[in-house]
Structures are given as structure tokens and as C-alpha cells.
mmCIF file of C-alpha atoms in Angstrom:
data_model
loop_
_atom_site.group_PDB
_atom_site.id
_atom_site.type_symbol
_atom_site.label_atom_id
_atom_site.label_comp_id
_atom_site.label_asym_id
_atom_site.label_seq_id
_atom_site.Cartn_x
_atom_site.Cartn_y
_atom_site.Cartn_z
ATOM 1 C CA MET E 844 7.170 14.266 12.163
ATOM 2 C CA ASN E 845 10.534 13.950 13.876
ATOM 3 C CA LEU E 846 12.258 10.605 13.454
ATOM 4 C CA PRO E 847 15.659 9.792 14.937
ATOM 5 C CA ALA E 848 18.291 10.700 12.346
ATOM 6 C CA LEU E 849 20.568 7.913 11.208
ATOM 7 C CA PRO E 850 24.195 8.825 12.009
ATOM 8 C CA ARG E 851 26.054 9.856 8.877
ATOM 9 C CA ARG E 852 28.643 7.094 9.302
ATOM 10 C CA TYR E 853 25.904 4.518 8.741
ATOM 11 C CA HIS E 854 24.499 6.045 5.536
ATOM 12 C CA ALA E 855 26.643 4.001 3.120
ATOM 13 C CA ALA E 856 26.001 0.788 5.047
ATOM 14 C CA SER E 857 22.243 1.421 5.065
ATOM 15 C CA ILE E 858 22.257 1.872 1.279
ATOM 16 C CA ARG E 859 24.186 -1.390 0.812
ATOM 17 C CA LEU E 860 21.672 -3.085 3.091
ATOM 18 C CA LEU E 861 18.849 -1.700 0.958
ATOM 19 C CA TYR E 862 20.417 -3.189 -2.184
ATOM 20 C CA ALA E 863 20.822 -6.569 -0.465
ATOM 21 C CA ALA E 864 17.256 -6.569 0.848
ATOM 22 C CA GLY E 865 15.923 -5.304 -2.485
ATOM 23 C CA LEU E 866 17.541 -8.099 -4.508
ATOM 24 C CA ALA E 867 16.517 -10.809 -2.021
ATOM 25 C CA PRO E 868 13.052 -11.440 -3.605
ATOM 26 C CA ALA E 869 14.681 -12.111 -6.990
ATOM 27 C CA ALA E 870 17.227 -14.489 -5.460
ATOM 28 C CA TRP E 871 14.542 -16.288 -3.448
ATOM 29 C CA GLY E 872 12.230 -16.579 -6.457
ATOM 30 C CA PHE E 873 15.050 -17.978 -8.588
ATOM 31 C CA TYR E 874 15.899 -20.496 -5.857
ATOM 32 C CA LEU E 875 12.282 -21.653 -5.620
ATOM 33 C CA GLY E 876 12.070 -22.022 -9.390
ATOM 34 C CA ALA E 877 15.402 -23.845 -9.676
ATOM 35 C CA THR E 878 14.423 -26.309 -6.947
ATOM 36 C CA GLY E 879 10.972 -27.013 -8.399
ATOM 37 C CA GLN E 880 9.038 -25.292 -5.620
ATOM 38 C CA LEU E 881 7.027 -22.947 -7.845
ATOM 39 C CA VAL E 882 3.719 -24.664 -8.546
ATOM 40 C CA GLY E 883 2.302 -24.287 -12.053
ATOM 41 C CA ASN E 884 4.391 -22.530 -14.698
ATOM 42 C CA PRO E 885 7.609 -21.605 -12.829
ATOM 43 C CA VAL E 886 8.979 -19.478 -15.677
ATOM 44 C CA LYS E 887 5.847 -17.312 -15.863
ATOM 45 C CA ILE E 888 5.608 -17.060 -12.084
ATOM 46 C CA PHE E 889 9.240 -15.955 -11.820
ATOM 47 C CA GLU E 890 8.858 -13.547 -14.723
ATOM 48 C CA HIS E 891 5.771 -11.967 -13.144
ATOM 49 C CA LEU E 892 7.470 -11.780 -9.742
ATOM 50 C CA LEU E 893 10.312 -9.753 -11.267
ATOM 51 C CA GLY E 894 7.878 -7.443 -13.031
ATOM 52 C CA GLU E 895 5.837 -6.840 -9.892
ATOM 53 C CA TRP E 896 8.910 -5.954 -7.867
ATOM 54 C CA ALA E 897 10.086 -3.611 -10.620
ATOM 55 C CA LEU E 898 6.791 -1.722 -10.355
ATOM 56 C CA ARG E 899 6.981 -1.694 -6.554
ATOM 57 C CA PHE E 900 10.435 -0.143 -6.630
ATOM 58 C CA LEU E 901 9.314 2.439 -9.189
ATOM 59 C CA ILE E 902 6.475 3.423 -6.852
ATOM 60 C CA LEU E 903 8.816 3.563 -3.852
ATOM 61 C CA THR E 904 11.173 5.784 -5.852
ATOM 62 C CA LEU E 905 8.343 8.208 -6.565
ATOM 63 C CA LEU E 906 7.211 8.146 -2.924
ATOM 64 C CA ILE E 907 10.448 9.602 -1.577
ATOM 65 C CA SER E 908 9.673 13.217 -2.490
ATOM 66 C CA PRO E 909 6.041 13.287 -1.215
ATOM 67 C CA ILE E 910 7.134 11.722 2.071
ATOM 68 C CA ARG E 911 9.698 14.495 2.510
ATOM 69 C CA ASP E 912 7.319 17.268 1.417
ATOM 70 C CA ILE E 913 4.318 16.195 3.512
ATOM 71 C CA PHE E 914 5.861 14.523 6.553
ATOM 72 C CA GLY E 915 9.326 16.075 6.619
ATOM 73 C CA ILE E 916 11.037 12.662 6.487
ATOM 74 C CA ASN E 917 14.145 12.939 4.333
ATOM 75 C CA TRP E 918 15.021 9.622 2.677
ATOM 76 C CA ILE E 919 16.403 11.231 -0.472
ATOM 77 C CA ARG E 920 19.680 9.335 -0.003
ATOM 78 C CA TYR E 921 17.805 6.116 -0.806
ATOM 79 C CA ARG E 922 16.064 7.320 -3.959
ATOM 80 C CA ARG E 923 18.923 6.463 -6.308
ATOM 81 C CA ALA E 924 19.184 2.928 -4.892
ATOM 82 C CA LEU E 925 15.432 2.403 -5.230
ATOM 83 C CA GLY E 926 15.490 3.652 -8.822
ATOM 84 C CA LEU E 927 18.403 1.381 -9.707
ATOM 85 C CA LEU E 928 16.668 -1.573 -8.059
ATOM 86 C CA ALA E 929 13.647 -0.839 -10.241
ATOM 87 C CA PHE E 930 15.904 -0.857 -13.305
ATOM 88 C CA TRP E 931 17.606 -4.139 -12.356
ATOM 89 C CA TYR E 932 14.240 -5.790 -11.819
ATOM 90 C CA VAL E 933 12.975 -4.530 -15.176
ATOM 91 C CA LEU E 934 16.154 -5.857 -16.798
ATOM 92 C CA MET E 935 15.774 -9.255 -15.073
ATOM 93 C CA HIS E 936 12.083 -9.326 -16.052
ATOM 94 C CA PHE E 937 13.053 -8.694 -19.674
ATOM 95 C CA LEU E 938 15.826 -11.325 -19.610
ATOM 96 C CA ALA E 939 13.501 -13.896 -18.025
ATOM 97 C CA TYR E 940 11.025 -13.228 -20.836
ATOM 98 C CA MET E 941 13.703 -13.464 -23.553
ATOM 99 C CA VAL E 942 15.814 -16.341 -22.250
ATOM 100 C CA LEU E 943 13.593 -18.494 -20.049
ATOM 101 C CA ASP E 944 10.211 -17.895 -21.666
ATOM 102 C CA LYS E 945 10.993 -17.395 -25.369
ATOM 103 C CA ARG E 946 14.409 -19.170 -25.358
ATOM 104 C CA LEU E 947 15.951 -16.367 -27.451
ATOM 105 C CA ALA E 948 13.596 -16.982 -30.385
ATOM 106 C CA LEU E 949 14.140 -13.500 -31.795
ATOM 107 C CA ASP E 950 11.429 -13.755 -34.433
ATOM 108 C CA VAL E 951 8.847 -14.598 -31.763
ATOM 109 C CA ILE E 952 10.138 -11.822 -29.488
ATOM 110 C CA VAL E 953 9.955 -9.210 -32.263
ATOM 111 C CA GLU E 954 6.451 -10.368 -33.184
ATOM 112 C CA ASP E 955 5.376 -10.088 -29.530
ATOM 113 C CA ILE E 956 6.801 -6.589 -29.217
ATOM 114 C CA THR E 957 5.122 -5.351 -32.378
ATOM 115 C CA LYS E 958 1.734 -7.095 -32.028
ATOM 116 C CA ARG E 959 1.016 -7.426 -28.297
ATOM 117 C CA TRP E 960 0.332 -4.002 -26.867
ATOM 118 C CA PHE E 961 1.223 -4.713 -23.260
ATOM 119 C CA ILE E 962 4.654 -5.992 -24.346
ATOM 120 C CA THR E 963 5.129 -2.949 -26.607
ATOM 121 C CA ILE E 964 4.380 -0.647 -23.673
ATOM 122 C CA GLY E 965 6.642 -2.599 -21.333
ATOM 123 C CA MET E 966 9.501 -2.550 -23.831
ATOM 124 C CA ALA E 967 9.118 1.217 -24.316
ATOM 125 C CA ALA E 968 9.277 1.719 -20.548
ATOM 126 C CA PHE E 969 12.395 -0.444 -20.324
ATOM 127 C CA VAL E 970 14.169 1.471 -23.112
ATOM 128 C CA ALA E 971 13.262 4.803 -21.494
ATOM 129 C CA LEU E 972 14.604 3.589 -18.152
ATOM 130 C CA ILE E 973 18.071 2.772 -19.540
ATOM 131 C CA PRO E 974 19.368 6.388 -19.807
ATOM 132 C CA LEU E 975 18.051 7.126 -16.312
ATOM 133 C CA ALA E 976 20.001 4.183 -14.914
ATOM 134 C CA LEU E 977 23.153 5.116 -16.840
ATOM 135 C CA THR E 978 23.039 8.696 -15.543
ATOM 136 C CA SER E 979 22.271 7.814 -11.902
ATOM 137 C CA ASN E 980 25.662 8.970 -10.686
ATOM 138 C CA ARG E 981 27.254 12.182 -9.435
ATOM 139 C CA TRP E 982 29.390 12.653 -12.546
ATOM 140 C CA SER E 983 26.280 12.718 -14.768
ATOM 141 C CA ILE E 984 24.515 15.134 -12.410
ATOM 142 C CA ARG E 985 27.455 17.559 -12.654
ATOM 143 C CA ARG E 986 27.894 17.037 -16.383
ATOM 144 C CA LEU E 987 24.254 17.432 -17.395
ATOM 145 C CA GLY E 988 23.278 20.133 -14.903
ATOM 146 C CA PRO E 989 19.602 21.195 -15.216
ATOM 147 C CA LYS E 990 19.137 18.735 -18.098
ATOM 148 C CA TRP E 991 19.627 15.883 -15.617
ATOM 149 C CA THR E 992 16.532 16.899 -13.639
ATOM 150 C CA LYS E 993 14.447 17.202 -16.798
ATOM 151 C CA MET E 994 15.629 13.790 -18.022
ATOM 152 C CA HIS E 995 14.847 12.058 -14.756
ATOM 153 C CA ARG E 996 11.277 13.350 -14.773
ATOM 154 C CA LEU E 997 10.758 10.567 -17.296
ATOM 155 C CA ILE E 998 10.347 8.319 -14.250
ATOM 156 C CA TYR E 999 6.694 9.436 -14.066
ATOM 157 C CA PRO E 1000 5.602 8.319 -17.563
ATOM 158 C CA ILE E 1001 7.782 5.217 -17.130
ATOM 159 C CA ALA E 1002 5.913 4.314 -13.940
ATOM 160 C CA ALA E 1003 2.595 4.950 -15.705
ATOM 161 C CA ALA E 1004 3.664 2.702 -18.583
ATOM 162 C CA GLY E 1005 4.781 0.042 -16.083
ATOM 163 C CA ALA E 1006 1.417 0.093 -14.312
ATOM 164 C CA LEU E 1007 -0.427 -0.090 -17.653
ATOM 165 C CA HIS E 1008 1.811 -2.960 -18.783
ATOM 166 C CA TYR E 1009 1.031 -4.814 -15.551
ATOM 167 C CA CYS E 1010 -2.723 -4.291 -15.864
ATOM 168 C CA LEU E 1011 -2.822 -5.385 -19.503
ATOM 169 C CA SER E 1012 -0.665 -8.459 -18.856
ATOM 170 C CA VAL E 1013 -3.352 -10.199 -16.781
ATOM 171 C CA LYS E 1014 -6.647 -11.640 -18.001
ATOM 172 C CA VAL E 1015 -8.638 -10.039 -15.202
ATOM 173 C CA ILE E 1016 -7.630 -6.785 -13.501
ATOM 174 C CA GLY E 1017 -7.837 -7.492 -9.787
ATOM 175 C CA PRO E 1018 -7.388 -5.464 -6.585
ATOM 176 C CA GLU E 1019 -3.572 -5.666 -6.740
ATOM 177 C CA GLN E 1020 -3.387 -4.226 -10.255
ATOM 178 C CA MET E 1021 -5.909 -1.529 -9.319
ATOM 179 C CA LEU E 1022 -3.898 -0.625 -6.210
ATOM 180 C CA TYR E 1023 -0.633 -0.187 -8.133
ATOM 181 C CA ALA E 1024 -2.353 1.803 -10.874
ATOM 182 C CA ALA E 1025 -4.060 4.037 -8.288
ATOM 183 C CA LEU E 1026 -0.759 4.675 -6.488
ATOM 184 C CA VAL E 1027 0.934 5.691 -9.732
ATOM 185 C CA VAL E 1028 -1.964 8.013 -10.630
ATOM 186 C CA ILE E 1029 -1.846 9.607 -7.153
ATOM 187 C CA LEU E 1030 1.927 10.110 -7.344
ATOM 188 C CA ILE E 1031 1.704 11.672 -10.802
ATOM 189 C CA GLY E 1032 -1.125 13.863 -9.527
ATOM 190 C CA TRP E 1033 1.039 14.896 -6.581
ATOM 191 C CA ARG E 1034 3.748 15.974 -8.997
ATOM 192 C CA LEU E 1035 1.242 18.253 -10.725
ATOM 193 C CA VAL E 1036 0.025 19.927 -7.508
ATOM 194 C CA ARG E 1037 3.281 19.843 -5.522
ATOM 195 C CA ARG E 1038 4.267 23.424 -6.333
ATOM 196 C CA TYR E 1039 0.931 24.770 -5.068
ATOM 197 C CA TYR E 1040 1.141 22.681 -1.901
ATOM 198 C CA MET E 1041 4.666 23.882 -1.157
ATOM 199 C CA GLU E 1042 3.631 27.510 -1.708
ATOM 200 C CA TRP E 1043 0.666 27.011 0.626
ATOM 201 C CA THR E 1044 2.795 25.446 3.378
ATOM 202 C CA ARG E 1045 5.405 28.211 3.071
ATOM 203 C CA GLY E 1046 2.651 30.804 3.371
ATOM 204 C CA LYS E 1047 1.177 28.988 6.354
ATOM 205 C CA ARG E 1048 4.544 28.949 8.134
ATOM 206 C CA ALA E 1049 5.203 32.588 7.278
ATOM 207 C CA GLY E 1050 1.739 33.662 8.487
ATOM 208 C CA PRO E 1051 2.263 33.297 12.255
ATOM 209 C CA ALA E 1052 5.726 34.859 11.981
ATOM 210 C CA SER E 1053 4.317 37.843 10.099
ATOM 211 C CA ASP E 1054 1.492 38.226 12.621
ATOM 212 C CA GLY E 1055 4.010 38.140 15.475
ATOM 213 C CA GLN E 1056 6.170 40.791 13.832
ATOM 214 C CA ALA E 1057 3.129 42.987 13.231
ATOM 215 C CA SER E 1058 1.975 42.725 16.855
ATOM 216 C CA ARG E 1059 5.450 43.553 18.143
ATOM 217 C CA ALA E 1060 5.627 46.581 15.858
ATOM 218 C CA LYS E 1061 2.217 47.700 17.086
ATOM 219 C CA ARG E 1062 3.295 47.457 20.735
ATOM 220 C CA ARG E 1063 6.439 49.477 20.023
ATOM 221 C CA SER E 1064 4.382 52.193 18.391
#
């Protein structure tokens, strides 16, 4: 698939636009809650909104590589921004839970983390995401070398933990929770089979070239 390439001079601006668009749902949700336009429990609604967007950005981060591998569309330049947006939404989700929901009652928060499994899983995912966010820069890539790639593969179990946290946080698992969980499972599965797919596509591309070379050699002989 050949899409028009974005001129290089617009790359930085497009990434800034992605950050602005990515943070817009949080700003809009906060505005609705602050102005009393969230019907029901505004704190819980806002908290869940942040968590859902965190999971969406995790999934979008994982989608970048399959889109490039299967369709040849290279959006790698946006992967770091999507991953950082996921982190900021997880952080805001956690702060909304601590400050707005539990009002910094540390004893209640600790009890929740230790006794409610979906919160334990969510907290573990958040803690694991912190080093990935801190090392999402060129200096860390150069400094860590191959270790950086191994560290950032943690995004897959983090996404799985995020999907599990989301499913366990609701009383009834509905189509939306099932969709997110299925997407995460598919993306993790893709990671497991990617090497075989890439080898197959390389062999498929090399096949016609090899056949052409063989036929030309046969004609010369």
C-alpha cells in the first residue's frame, strides 16, 4: 500500500499535533466533570475515561509495527508519542483514583492495592510502565543499546495487564471489554509469529527474482 509520504519538514509538527489531539479527551472529560455535565458519578466516569484512553493508546502503540510489516505503512515516528500518551493517561488515571476518588486516604489505597486484584494488576502495569516512559528518548536508546529493546518489550505484558485490569474493573464484561482484550491477544500473538511471517514474505519476494535469474541463465546457456 503506497500512501503519500508526509514531507520531512512536517514530521515534528505532526507529532506535536498528535500530542495535542491525544490529550484532548482528558481535557474535555475534565471540563465536563468540572462543569457538572457528567451524569451519575463524575469522578468514576472521569477515572474510567482516563483508563480507557490509556488502554487505547497502548493498543495503538502496539499496532505500529504490524501496520508497517503487513501493509508497508511506516508510522514508526509516532510510536514514541503514542507510548508516552498511554503513560500520561495511566498516570492521570492513577491520580484521579488517588486524589479525586480516595482523597489521598493512603490506608484505603494500600488496602485496595493489596486486596482488590484488578487494582493490584493495574498498579503493577503502571509501575512497569514508568521505566519505559523514562527511557523513551534518544539518549537512553544510545546508552542502553540492545538492552533498550529488551526492556521495551515489556509493553506487551503491560498491555495484557491493562486489558485484564479493565475487564475485571467492571461488573459485567461487555463487547467493549471483549474487543480490547481480543486486540491485545491478537497483537501479542502477532509478536510471536512475526519472525515467521517476515521470513515468508522475504522468501516470497526473493522467489520471482530467483526464478527470473534462473531463466536468464538458462537462455544464456
